[in-house]
Coordinates of C-alpha atoms and ligand atoms in Angstrom, one line a residue:
M4 CA 0.0 0.0 0.0
T5 CA 1.2 3.5 -0.7
T6 CA 2.0 5.8 2.2
P7 CA -0.8 8.2 3.0
T8 CA -0.4 11.8 2.0
I9 CA -1.1 15.1 3.7
D10 CA -4.1 15.4 1.4
D11 CA -5.5 12.2 2.9
A12 CA -5.0 13.7 6.3
R13 CA -6.6 17.0 5.2
S14 CA -9.7 15.3 4.0
V15 CA -10.1 13.5 7.4
L16 CA -9.6 16.9 9.1
A17 CA -12.4 18.4 7.0
D18 CA -14.8 15.4 7.1
V19 CA -14.5 14.7 10.8
F20 CA -13.4 17.9 12.5
G21 CA -14.8 20.4 10.0
Y22 CA -11.6 22.4 9.8
A23 CA -10.5 23.8 6.4
D24 CA -6.8 23.2 7.0
F25 CA -4.0 22.3 9.4
R26 CA -2.2 24.9 11.3
P27 CA 1.4 25.1 10.1
L28 CA 2.9 23.0 12.9
Q29 CA 0.1 20.5 12.9
A30 CA 0.8 19.9 9.2
E31 CA 4.5 19.5 10.0
A32 CA 3.8 16.9 12.7
I33 CA 1.2 15.0 10.7
R34 CA 3.5 14.8 7.7
V35 CA 5.9 12.8 9.9
A36 CA 3.3 10.9 11.8
I37 CA 1.5 9.4 8.7
T38 CA 4.8 8.0 7.5
G39 CA 4.9 5.8 10.6
R40 CA 7.9 7.5 12.3
D41 CA 8.1 8.2 16.0
L42 CA 7.8 11.8 16.9
V43 CA 7.8 14.3 19.7
V44 CA 5.3 17.2 19.5
L45 CA 6.2 20.1 21.7
L46 CA 3.5 22.7 21.2
P47 CA 2.1 25.3 23.6
T48 CA -1.4 24.5 25.0
G49 CA -4.2 25.6 22.8
S50 CA -2.2 25.1 19.6
G51 CA -4.2 22.0 18.7
K52 CA -2.0 19.1 19.8
S53 CA -4.9 16.6 19.8
I54 CA -5.4 16.9 16.1
C55 CA -1.8 15.8 15.7
Y56 CA -2.6 12.2 16.8
Q57 CA -6.4 12.1 16.2
V58 CA -6.0 12.7 12.4
P59 CA -3.2 10.2 11.9
A60 CA -5.3 7.7 13.9
L61 CA -8.2 8.1 11.6
V62 CA -6.1 8.1 8.5
A63 CA -4.7 4.8 9.6
R64 CA -8.2 3.5 10.3
R65 CA -9.5 4.5 6.9
R66 CA -6.7 2.4 5.4
G67 CA -7.5 -0.6 7.4
G68 CA -5.2 -0.1 10.4
G69 CA -6.1 -0.9 14.0
V70 CA -7.0 1.1 17.1
T71 CA -4.9 4.0 18.4
L72 CA -4.0 3.9 22.1
V73 CA -3.9 7.3 23.8
V74 CA -2.3 7.4 27.2
S75 CA -3.5 10.4 29.2
P76 CA -3.1 11.2 32.9
L77 CA -6.3 13.0 33.5
I78 CA -9.4 10.9 33.7
A79 CA -11.8 13.9 33.6
L80 CA -10.2 15.2 30.4
M81 CA -10.3 11.8 28.9
Q82 CA -14.0 11.7 29.0
D83 CA -14.3 15.2 27.5
Q84 CA -12.1 14.0 24.6
V85 CA -14.1 10.9 24.1
D86 CA -17.4 12.8 24.1
A87 CA -16.0 15.3 21.7
L88 CA -14.9 12.6 19.3
A89 CA -18.1 10.7 19.6
G90 CA -19.9 14.0 18.7
A91 CA -17.8 14.0 15.5
G92 CA -18.8 10.4 14.7
V93 CA -15.5 8.9 15.8
R94 CA -15.6 5.6 17.7
A95 CA -13.7 6.4 20.8
A96 CA -13.8 5.1 24.4
A97 CA -11.9 5.3 27.6
L98 CA -10.7 2.7 30.1
N99 CA -10.0 4.0 33.6
S100 CA -10.8 3.4 37.3
A101 CA -13.6 5.9 37.3
Q102 CA -15.8 3.6 35.2
S103 CA -18.2 0.9 36.4
A104 CA -17.1 -2.7 35.9
E105 CA -19.9 -3.0 33.4
D106 CA -18.8 0.0 31.3
Q107 CA -15.3 -1.4 31.3
R108 CA -16.5 -4.8 30.1
D109 CA -18.4 -3.1 27.3
V110 CA -15.3 -1.2 26.2
I111 CA -13.3 -4.4 26.2
R112 CA -15.9 -6.1 24.1
R113 CA -15.8 -3.3 21.5
L114 CA -12.0 -3.6 21.4
H115 CA -12.2 -7.3 20.7
E116 CA -14.7 -6.6 17.9
D117 CA -12.3 -4.0 16.5
A118 CA -15.1 -1.5 16.8
L119 CA -13.0 1.4 18.3
D120 CA -10.9 3.9 16.5
L121 CA -9.3 5.5 19.6
L122 CA -8.9 4.1 23.1
Y123 CA -8.0 6.5 25.9
V124 CA -6.3 4.8 28.8
S125 CA -4.8 6.0 32.1
P126 CA -1.1 5.2 32.8
E127 CA -2.0 3.1 35.9
R128 CA -4.0 0.8 33.6
L129 CA -1.0 0.1 31.4
A130 CA 0.7 -1.7 34.2
T131 CA -2.0 -4.2 34.9
P132 CA -1.5 -7.8 33.6
S133 CA -5.1 -7.8 32.3
F134 CA -4.5 -4.8 30.1
R135 CA -1.2 -6.3 28.8
R136 CA -3.0 -9.5 27.9
L137 CA -5.7 -7.5 26.2
V138 CA -3.4 -5.2 24.3
S139 CA -1.2 -8.0 23.0
K140 CA -4.2 -9.4 21.1
L141 CA -5.1 -6.1 19.5
S142 CA -4.1 -4.6 16.2
V143 CA -2.7 -1.2 17.2
A144 CA -2.1 1.5 14.6
L145 CA -0.5 4.2 16.8
I146 CA 0.4 5.0 20.3
A147 CA -0.1 8.6 21.5
I148 CA 1.3 9.8 24.8
D149 CA -0.3 13.0 26.1
E150 CA 1.5 15.1 28.7
A151 CA 4.6 13.2 27.8
H152 CA 6.8 15.3 30.1
C153 CA 5.3 13.3 33.0
V154 CA 7.8 10.5 32.1
S155 CA 10.7 12.7 33.0
Q156 CA 12.2 12.9 36.4
W157 CA 13.7 16.2 35.3
G158 CA 10.2 17.5 34.7
H159 CA 7.9 19.2 37.2
D160 CA 5.2 16.6 37.0
F161 CA 6.9 13.2 37.1
R162 CA 4.4 10.2 37.3
P163 CA 6.0 6.9 37.9
D164 CA 3.2 5.1 36.0
Y165 CA 4.5 6.7 32.9
L166 CA 7.6 4.5 33.1
E167 CA 5.3 1.6 32.2
I168 CA 5.0 3.0 28.7
G169 CA 8.4 1.7 27.9
A170 CA 7.2 -1.8 28.6
L171 CA 4.1 -1.2 26.4
R172 CA 6.3 -0.6 23.5
E173 CA 7.8 -4.1 23.8
L174 CA 4.3 -5.6 23.6
V175 CA 3.0 -3.4 20.7
D176 CA 4.7 -2.7 17.5
A177 CA 3.3 0.7 16.5
P178 CA 4.7 4.2 16.0
L179 CA 4.5 6.6 18.9
I180 CA 3.7 10.2 19.2
A181 CA 4.8 11.9 22.4
L182 CA 2.9 15.2 23.0
T183 CA 3.6 17.9 25.6
A184 CA 3.3 21.6 26.1
T185 CA 6.2 21.9 28.4
A186 CA 9.7 20.4 28.0
T187 CA 13.1 21.8 28.2
P188 CA 15.7 20.3 25.9
R189 CA 16.8 18.0 28.7
V190 CA 13.2 16.7 29.2
V191 CA 12.9 16.1 25.5
D192 CA 16.0 13.9 25.7
E193 CA 14.5 12.0 28.6
I194 CA 11.2 11.5 26.7
R195 CA 13.1 10.0 23.8
T196 CA 15.0 7.5 26.0
R197 CA 12.3 6.5 28.4
L198 CA 9.6 6.0 25.7
G199 CA 12.0 4.1 23.4
L200 CA 12.2 6.7 20.6
P201 CA 15.2 6.7 18.3
K202 CA 17.8 9.3 19.4
D203 CA 17.1 11.3 16.2
A204 CA 13.3 11.1 16.4
P205 CA 12.1 14.5 15.1
V206 CA 10.7 17.1 17.4
V207 CA 8.1 19.5 16.1
R208 CA 8.5 22.5 18.3
G209 CA 6.2 25.4 18.5
N210 CA 6.9 29.0 19.2
F211 CA 6.6 29.4 22.9
S212 CA 6.5 33.2 23.0
R213 CA 3.0 34.6 23.6
D214 CA 2.7 38.0 22.2
N215 CA -0.4 38.9 24.1
L216 CA 0.9 38.1 27.5
A217 CA 2.5 40.7 29.8
F218 CA 4.7 39.1 32.4
V219 CA 5.3 40.9 35.6
V220 CA 7.2 40.1 38.8
E221 CA 6.2 41.8 42.1
H222 CA 8.8 41.5 44.8
R223 CA 6.7 41.3 48.0
R224 CA 7.3 39.4 51.2
L225 CA 4.6 40.3 53.7
Q226 CA 1.0 39.0 53.4
A227 CA -0.4 42.5 53.4
E228 CA 2.0 43.5 50.6
R229 CA 1.1 40.5 48.6
L230 CA -2.6 41.1 49.0
E231 CA -2.1 44.7 47.9
A232 CA -0.2 43.6 44.8
L233 CA -2.9 41.0 44.1
S234 CA -5.8 43.4 44.4
R235 CA -3.9 45.9 42.3
A236 CA -3.3 43.3 39.6
I237 CA -7.0 42.4 39.6
R238 CA -7.9 46.1 39.1
V239 CA -5.3 46.7 36.4
A240 CA -6.5 43.6 34.5
G241 CA -10.0 45.1 34.3
L242 CA -11.8 42.5 36.4
L243 CA -13.7 45.2 38.3
E244 CA -15.0 46.5 35.0
G245 CA -16.4 43.0 34.3
R246 CA -13.7 41.9 32.0
G247 CA -12.9 38.2 31.8
R248 CA -11.6 35.8 34.5
A249 CA -8.6 35.6 36.8
I250 CA -6.9 32.6 38.4
V251 CA -4.8 33.1 41.5
Y252 CA -2.4 30.2 42.2
C253 CA -1.3 29.7 45.8
A254 CA 1.3 27.2 47.1
T255 CA -0.8 25.8 49.9
R256 CA -4.5 24.9 50.5
K257 CA -4.6 27.1 53.5
T258 CA -3.4 30.2 51.6
T259 CA -6.1 29.7 49.0
E260 CA -8.7 30.0 51.7
T261 CA -7.2 33.1 53.4
V262 CA -6.6 34.9 50.1
A263 CA -10.1 34.1 48.8
K264 CA -11.5 35.4 52.1
A265 CA -9.5 38.7 51.8
L266 CA -10.7 39.2 48.2
R267 CA -14.2 38.5 49.2
G268 CA -13.9 41.2 51.8
E269 CA -13.2 43.6 49.0
G270 CA -16.5 42.6 47.5
L271 CA -15.0 40.6 44.6
P272 CA -16.7 37.5 43.1
V273 CA -14.3 34.9 44.3
G274 CA -14.2 31.1 44.7
Y275 CA -11.5 28.8 45.9
Y276 CA -10.4 25.3 44.8
H277 CA -8.0 22.7 46.3
A278 CA -7.8 19.0 46.4
G279 CA -8.6 19.0 50.2
R280 CA -12.2 20.1 49.5
T281 CA -15.0 17.6 49.0
Q282 CA -15.7 16.6 45.4
L283 CA -19.0 18.4 45.7
A284 CA -17.4 21.7 46.8
R285 CA -14.8 21.4 44.1
D286 CA -17.4 20.8 41.4
R287 CA -19.4 23.8 42.7
A288 CA -16.3 26.0 42.7
H289 CA -15.5 24.9 39.2
R290 CA -19.0 25.4 37.9
A291 CA -19.4 28.8 39.4
F292 CA -16.2 29.8 37.7
A293 CA -17.2 28.2 34.4
T294 CA -20.6 30.0 34.4
G295 CA -19.0 33.3 35.5
R296 CA -20.8 33.5 38.8
T297 CA -17.4 33.8 40.4
R298 CA -14.8 35.4 38.1
I299 CA -11.8 35.0 40.3
L300 CA -10.7 31.6 41.4
V301 CA -8.0 31.1 44.0
S302 CA -6.5 27.7 43.7
T303 CA -3.7 25.4 44.3
N304 CA -2.1 23.8 41.2
A305 CA -4.8 21.1 41.5
F306 CA -6.9 23.4 39.3
G307 CA -6.3 23.9 35.7
M308 CA -4.7 20.9 34.0
G309 CA -6.4 20.9 30.7
I310 CA -9.1 23.3 31.8
D311 CA -9.4 26.0 29.2
F312 CA -11.2 29.3 29.5
P313 CA -10.4 31.6 26.6
D314 CA -11.0 34.8 28.5
V315 CA -8.6 34.5 31.4
R316 CA -7.2 38.1 31.6
L317 CA -5.0 37.5 34.6
I318 CA -3.0 34.7 36.2
V319 CA -1.4 35.6 39.5
H320 CA 1.0 33.4 41.4
Y321 CA 0.6 34.5 44.9
A322 CA 3.9 33.0 45.7
A323 CA 6.7 31.6 43.6
P324 CA 5.9 28.2 42.1
G325 CA 8.2 25.2 42.1
S326 CA 9.6 25.5 38.6
L327 CA 9.6 27.6 35.5
E328 CA 7.9 24.7 33.7
A329 CA 5.0 24.7 36.2
Y330 CA 5.0 28.5 36.0
Y331 CA 4.8 28.7 32.2
Q332 CA 2.1 26.1 32.0
E333 CA -0.1 27.8 34.6
A334 CA 0.6 31.3 33.5
G335 CA 0.0 30.2 29.9
R336 CA -3.6 29.7 30.7
A337 CA -4.0 33.5 30.4
G338 CA -5.2 35.0 27.1
R339 CA -6.1 32.0 25.2
D340 CA -8.4 34.1 23.1
G341 CA -5.3 36.1 21.9
L342 CA -6.4 39.3 23.6
P343 CA -4.1 41.0 26.1
A344 CA -3.7 39.3 29.4
R345 CA -1.3 39.6 32.4
C346 CA 0.8 37.1 34.3
V347 CA 1.9 38.3 37.6
M348 CA 4.3 36.4 39.9
I349 CA 4.5 37.7 43.4
F350 CA 8.0 36.6 44.6
S351 CA 10.1 36.7 47.6
K352 CA 13.2 34.6 48.4
Q353 CA 11.3 33.2 51.3
D354 CA 9.0 31.4 48.7
L355 CA 11.8 29.3 47.6
V356 CA 12.3 28.1 51.2
T357 CA 8.6 27.2 51.3
Q358 CA 8.9 25.3 48.1
R359 CA 11.8 23.4 49.4
R360 CA 9.8 22.5 52.5
L361 CA 7.0 21.1 50.3
E362 CA 9.3 18.5 49.0
S363 CA 9.2 15.1 50.8
A364 CA 12.1 14.5 53.2
S365 CA 12.7 11.1 51.7
A366 CA 13.5 12.5 48.3
S367 CA 16.6 11.1 46.7
E368 CA 19.7 13.2 46.4
L369 CA 19.1 13.4 42.6
V370 CA 15.6 14.7 43.1
K371 CA 16.8 17.2 45.6
A372 CA 19.5 18.4 43.2
R373 CA 16.9 18.8 40.4
R374 CA 14.6 20.7 42.8
R375 CA 17.5 23.1 43.6
E376 CA 18.1 23.7 40.0
A377 CA 14.4 24.3 39.3
L378 CA 14.2 26.9 42.1
A379 CA 17.4 28.6 40.9
A380 CA 15.7 29.0 37.5
I381 CA 12.7 30.6 39.2
E382 CA 15.0 33.0 41.0
R383 CA 16.9 33.9 37.9
Y384 CA 13.5 34.7 36.3
A385 CA 12.4 36.8 39.2
N386 CA 15.6 38.8 39.3
A387 CA 16.0 39.0 35.5
S388 CA 17.2 42.4 34.3
G389 CA 16.1 41.7 30.7
C390 CA 12.9 40.7 29.1
R391 CA 10.9 38.1 31.1
Q392 CA 9.5 36.4 28.1
E393 CA 13.0 36.0 26.7
V394 CA 14.1 34.2 29.9
L395 CA 11.1 31.9 29.7
V396 CA 11.4 31.1 26.0
Q397 CA 15.1 30.5 26.3
H398 CA 14.5 28.1 29.2
F399 CA 12.2 26.0 27.1
T400 CA 13.9 26.0 23.7
G401 CA 17.5 26.3 24.9
G402 CA 17.9 28.7 22.0
E403 CA 19.1 32.2 21.7
D404 CA 16.6 33.3 19.2
A405 CA 14.1 34.9 21.5
V406 CA 13.3 38.6 21.1
A407 CA 12.2 41.1 23.7
C408 CA 8.5 41.1 24.1
G409 CA 8.0 44.8 24.7
L410 CA 5.2 44.1 27.2
C411 CA 6.7 42.7 30.4
D412 CA 7.7 44.9 33.3
R413 CA 11.4 44.7 32.4
C414 CA 10.7 45.8 28.8
L415 CA 8.5 48.6 29.9
D416 CA 10.6 49.8 32.8
P417 CA 14.2 48.8 32.2
D418 CA 15.6 51.4 34.5
V419 CA 13.6 50.5 37.6
E420 CA 15.5 48.4 40.1
P421 CA 14.1 44.9 40.1
E422 CA 13.6 45.0 43.8
V423 CA 10.7 47.3 44.7
E424 CA 10.1 48.6 48.1
V425 CA 6.6 49.1 49.3
E426 CA 5.7 52.0 51.4
R427 CA 5.1 51.0 55.0
E428 CA 2.9 52.8 57.5
A429 CA 4.5 56.1 58.2
P430 CA 6.4 56.4 61.5
P431 CA 4.6 58.2 64.3
I432 CA 5.0 61.9 64.9
T433 CA 7.7 63.1 67.3
P434 CA 6.6 66.0 69.4
L435 CA 9.0 69.0 69.2
A436 CA 10.8 70.2 72.2
P437 CA 9.5 73.7 73.3
T438 CA 12.7 75.5 72.2
D439 CA 12.4 73.8 68.8
R440 CA 8.8 74.9 68.5
Q441 CA 10.0 78.4 69.2
R442 CA 12.5 78.1 66.3
I443 CA 9.5 77.7 64.0
V444 CA 7.9 80.9 65.3
S445 CA 11.1 83.0 65.1
A446 CA 11.7 81.7 61.5
V447 CA 8.2 82.8 60.4
D448 CA 8.6 86.1 62.2
R449 CA 11.9 86.7 60.3
L450 CA 10.4 86.0 56.8
R451 CA 9.3 88.8 54.5
R452 CA 6.2 86.9 53.3
P453 CA 4.0 83.9 54.3
V454 CA 5.4 80.5 53.6
G455 CA 3.9 77.0 52.9
R456 CA 4.1 74.6 55.8
T457 CA 5.9 71.9 53.9
R458 CA 8.5 74.3 52.5
L459 CA 9.0 75.8 55.9
A460 CA 9.5 72.4 57.5
Q461 CA 11.9 71.3 54.7
A462 CA 14.0 74.5 55.3
L463 CA 14.1 73.9 59.0
R464 CA 15.3 70.4 58.4
G465 CA 18.1 71.8 56.1
G466 CA 16.5 70.5 52.8
R467 CA 18.1 71.3 49.5
A468 CA 15.0 71.3 47.3
K469 CA 15.1 74.0 44.6
S470 CA 11.8 75.4 45.8
L471 CA 13.5 76.6 49.0
S472 CA 15.7 79.1 47.2
R473 CA 12.7 81.5 47.0
G474 CA 11.6 83.7 49.9
G475 CA 14.8 83.8 51.9
L476 CA 14.3 80.4 53.5
L477 CA 17.9 79.3 52.9
T478 CA 19.4 82.3 54.7
L479 CA 17.3 81.9 57.8
P480 CA 19.4 81.5 61.0
E481 CA 17.0 78.7 61.8
Y482 CA 17.7 76.9 58.5
G483 CA 18.7 73.3 59.3
T484 CA 18.2 73.6 63.0
L485 CA 15.4 71.0 63.2
A486 CA 17.3 68.3 61.2
A487 CA 16.7 65.9 64.0
Y488 CA 13.0 65.7 63.3
D489 CA 11.2 64.3 60.3
E490 CA 9.2 66.6 58.0
K491 CA 5.9 65.3 59.2
S492 CA 6.7 66.0 62.9
I493 CA 7.6 69.6 62.0
V494 CA 4.5 70.0 60.0
A495 CA 2.4 68.7 62.9
A496 CA 4.1 71.2 65.2
I497 CA 3.2 74.0 62.7
D498 CA -0.4 72.8 62.8
E499 CA -0.4 72.9 66.5
L500 CA 0.9 76.5 66.4
L501 CA -1.9 77.3 64.0
E502 CA -4.4 75.8 66.3
A503 CA -3.0 77.6 69.3
G504 CA -3.4 80.9 67.4
V505 CA 0.4 81.7 67.4
L506 CA 0.4 81.4 63.6
R507 CA -2.4 82.0 61.2
R508 CA -3.3 80.8 57.8
T509 CA -3.0 83.1 54.8
G510 CA -2.6 82.7 51.1
R511 CA -4.8 82.3 48.1
R512 CA -3.9 79.5 45.8
F513 CA -1.3 78.0 48.1
P514 CA -2.0 77.7 51.8
T515 CA 0.7 79.5 53.8
V516 CA 1.3 80.4 57.4
W517 CA 2.1 83.7 58.9
M518 CA 2.4 85.3 62.3
A519 CA -0.9 85.6 64.0
N520 CA -0.6 89.3 65.0
K521 CA 1.3 90.6 62.0
P522 CA -0.2 92.1 58.8
V523 CA 1.0 90.6 55.5
R524 CA 2.8 93.4 53.8
D525 CA 4.3 91.9 50.7
T526 CA 2.6 89.0 49.1
S527 CA 4.2 88.3 45.8
E528 CA 2.1 85.2 45.3
P529 CA 0.5 85.4 41.9
K530 CA -2.9 87.0 41.9
K531 CA -4.0 85.9 38.4
R532 CA -6.9 83.8 39.6
P533 CA -9.5 85.1 41.9
A534 CA -9.7 83.5 45.3
R535 CA -12.0 80.7 45.1
R536 CA -11.2 79.0 48.3
T537 CA -10.2 79.7 51.7
N538 CA -7.4 77.5 52.7
R539 CA -7.5 75.0 55.4
P540 CA -4.1 73.4 55.1
G541 CA -4.0 69.9 56.6
M542 CA -7.7 69.6 56.8
I543 CA -8.0 67.9 53.5
A544 CA -5.2 65.5 54.2
R545 CA -6.8 64.7 57.5
A546 CA -10.2 64.2 56.1
L547 CA -8.7 62.0 53.4
D548 CA -6.9 60.1 56.0
D549 CA -10.2 59.5 57.8
Y550 CA -11.8 58.5 54.6
R551 CA -9.1 56.0 53.7
K552 CA -9.2 54.4 57.2
R553 CA -13.0 54.1 57.0
T554 CA -12.8 52.6 53.5
A555 CA -10.0 50.3 54.5
R556 CA -12.0 49.0 57.4
K557 CA -15.0 48.4 55.1
L558 CA -12.9 46.6 52.4
K559 CA -10.7 44.8 55.0
W560 CA -7.7 46.4 53.4
K561 CA -4.8 48.2 54.9
P562 CA -5.2 52.0 54.8
Y563 CA -2.2 52.4 52.5
M564 CA -3.9 50.1 50.0
V565 CA -6.6 52.7 49.6
M566 CA -4.2 55.6 49.3
Q567 CA -0.6 56.0 50.3
R568 CA 0.2 58.8 52.7
R569 CA 2.1 60.8 50.1
V570 CA -1.0 60.7 47.9
L571 CA -3.0 62.3 50.7
T572 CA -0.6 65.2 51.0
A573 CA -0.3 65.5 47.2
I574 CA -4.1 65.9 47.0
D575 CA -4.0 68.4 49.8
K576 CA -1.4 70.4 47.9
K577 CA -2.8 70.1 44.4
R578 CA -6.5 70.5 45.2
P579 CA -7.7 68.5 42.2
E580 CA -11.1 69.3 40.7
T581 CA -11.6 66.6 38.1
H582 CA -10.8 63.0 37.5
D583 CA -8.1 64.1 35.1
D584 CA -6.4 66.2 37.9
L585 CA -6.5 63.1 40.1
L586 CA -4.9 60.9 37.4
R587 CA -2.0 63.3 37.4
I588 CA -1.2 62.6 41.0
P589 CA 1.4 59.9 41.2
G590 CA 0.1 56.8 43.1
L591 CA -3.5 57.2 41.9
G592 CA -4.0 54.9 38.9
P593 CA -7.1 54.8 36.7
A594 CA -8.6 52.0 38.8
K595 CA -8.3 54.0 42.0
V596 CA -9.6 57.1 40.5
E597 CA -12.5 55.2 39.1
R598 CA -13.3 53.7 42.4
F599 CA -12.5 56.5 44.9
G600 CA -12.3 59.5 42.7
D601 CA -15.7 61.0 43.3
D602 CA -15.4 60.6 47.0
I603 CA -12.0 62.3 47.0
L604 CA -13.2 65.2 44.9
Q605 CA -16.1 65.6 47.2
I606 CA -13.8 65.8 50.3
V607 CA -11.5 68.3 48.6
Q608 CA -14.5 70.4 47.6
R609 CA -16.1 70.3 51.0
Y610 CA -13.0 71.4 52.9
A611 CA -11.7 73.8 50.3
D612 CA -15.0 75.7 50.3
E613 CA -15.5 76.0 54.0
Ligands
LIG726 P1 -4.0 21.6 22.9 O1 -4.3 20.1 23.2 O2 -2.7 21.8 22.2 O3 -4.1 22.4 24.1 P2 -6.5 21.5 21.5 O4 -6.2 20.2 20.8 O5 -7.3 21.4 22.7 O6 -5.1 22.1 21.9 O7 -7.0 22.5 20.5 C1 -7.2 23.9 20.8 C2 -8.3 24.5 20.0 O8 -7.9 24.7 18.6 C3 -9.5 23.6 19.9 O9 -10.6 24.5 20.1 C4 -9.5 23.0 18.5 O10 -10.8 22.7 18.1 C5 -8.9 24.1 17.7 N1 -8.2 23.6 16.5 C6 -7.2 22.7 16.5 N2 -6.8 22.5 15.2 C7 -7.4 23.4 14.4 C8 -7.4 23.7 13.0 N3 -6.6 23.0 12.2 N4 -8.2 24.7 12.6 C9 -9.0 25.3 13.4 N5 -9.1 25.1 14.8 C10 -8.3 24.1 15.3
LIG727 ZN1 9.7 41.7 27.7

């Protein structure tokens, strides 16, 4: 018989699956497969790997060949595949431990009658003597190994049962296709040796860069900081505006629950998923996420293998995962629809210690060495100074051909130090000694015109800001005499002097202070705009501080997650009147302005007009 051609395959594709043509790499894989050669298919998830063995299976069948055996580790997915094939008129069935004895007998009967085109089987099943007896009597056209990286001890998902596949090959004389979405060059080598492929068996390798994914690493250690980074990521990804879904991966079951609770406290539609929950609870969580009733799912890595939602806009790893392979597989679930999506890894060195602890104490030296290597790769990724996607793609292909993505945090902000400090709660105010308070008064008394509180405080601390060169601040004898205090403490002391009536408030556009009992002679402040507001310096910042504390309590956030302190003072200083004004204040992104903007403007308005 002549060897089949790609046109034979194309007509199967059209007749059975209804697709007009193969994708380029599918065609490449199928050209090899239909000639009966062994083959490794390394394509990213979603690129259509199943077609790469289903079509050759059916081509063989049309030409009188036997059944195709498909080894797959995931029983739930197996049934989906079988149902989908049955829907296309393909005779497919599965054999696994989830079936009743009767169903299993039925499948075996159909096998004996040669009435099946594809048989999906779990790797545990391969090892049983009864399956071996069965399979040695069958005519097998092709063996397909799904998730083939599970055979590798170098991989992140080693399954000992996969080693049985080698023995299967001694029983069955049929070509083999190994398929995976995740394999470094070393894992590909191991797939070849363990599955008994020739050393030169071709590899059809896809392009692993994903041009719609923006990779980001957030260096955060404390829980509160992680939560803040997480809720910001959720806002930035547009989840609050009802866009798509998000999956948050946590390292432990307990964390999934605490994180889900915290997000729920913010009023977000959140579910959680881990293998420790009852089957019912897991099904419910999955269904709620599938139907969109919850749009954020917090989960361990138990969720997701083979689960495919096209509109996942955000994948957050709440802590570093165990390997880059696991990371890329999980992060790769974002943006399957090709639209922009974000992949955020929250990382701290401490996470690597946690990962090490998750490993069983009885692990062999070899396994431990591999684990160390995997974690070192994660750390290199987190601390990369160049493009994140380049690091990932190079890890998988071993090649040097990756190009910068232009989307990741390193591409967008190459000058920012990788390590980012998060603002902590500001230190408490230090009261000024009486003589130091007096220094404030004598400084103001000496000035020729009123002065802003902050500028005055900065001058008394000996600041060098350019703005201090105006108004004689630098030549005051008091300049630099209060360097022992922080700016906030000095400003607080000025406020007290205002309250006590020693100083008074003056100024039009800019709030300033002046001696209580002294007329202002020379105000060279610009008078272009009419006075619209009396100035109550500090009031706005204080009112905003109250507001953020109230809001934080309501949302179960930390106050600085609502607004950082420097944002409060910036608002007080700038007196914004519109959302656009707010957007110009550093630290207030579009999501915050959207959420809190109206409240903020109202507060500014209220106190400015008093
Ligand atoms: P993988 O196993 O690589 O994750 P799937 O086999 O699940 O990918 O296929 C992903 C999607 O692509 C499926 O919706 C499938 O129907 C579709 N698909 C696969 N091959 C083609 C093709 N040649 N033309 C159009 N759509 C295809
Ligand atoms: Zn990049």
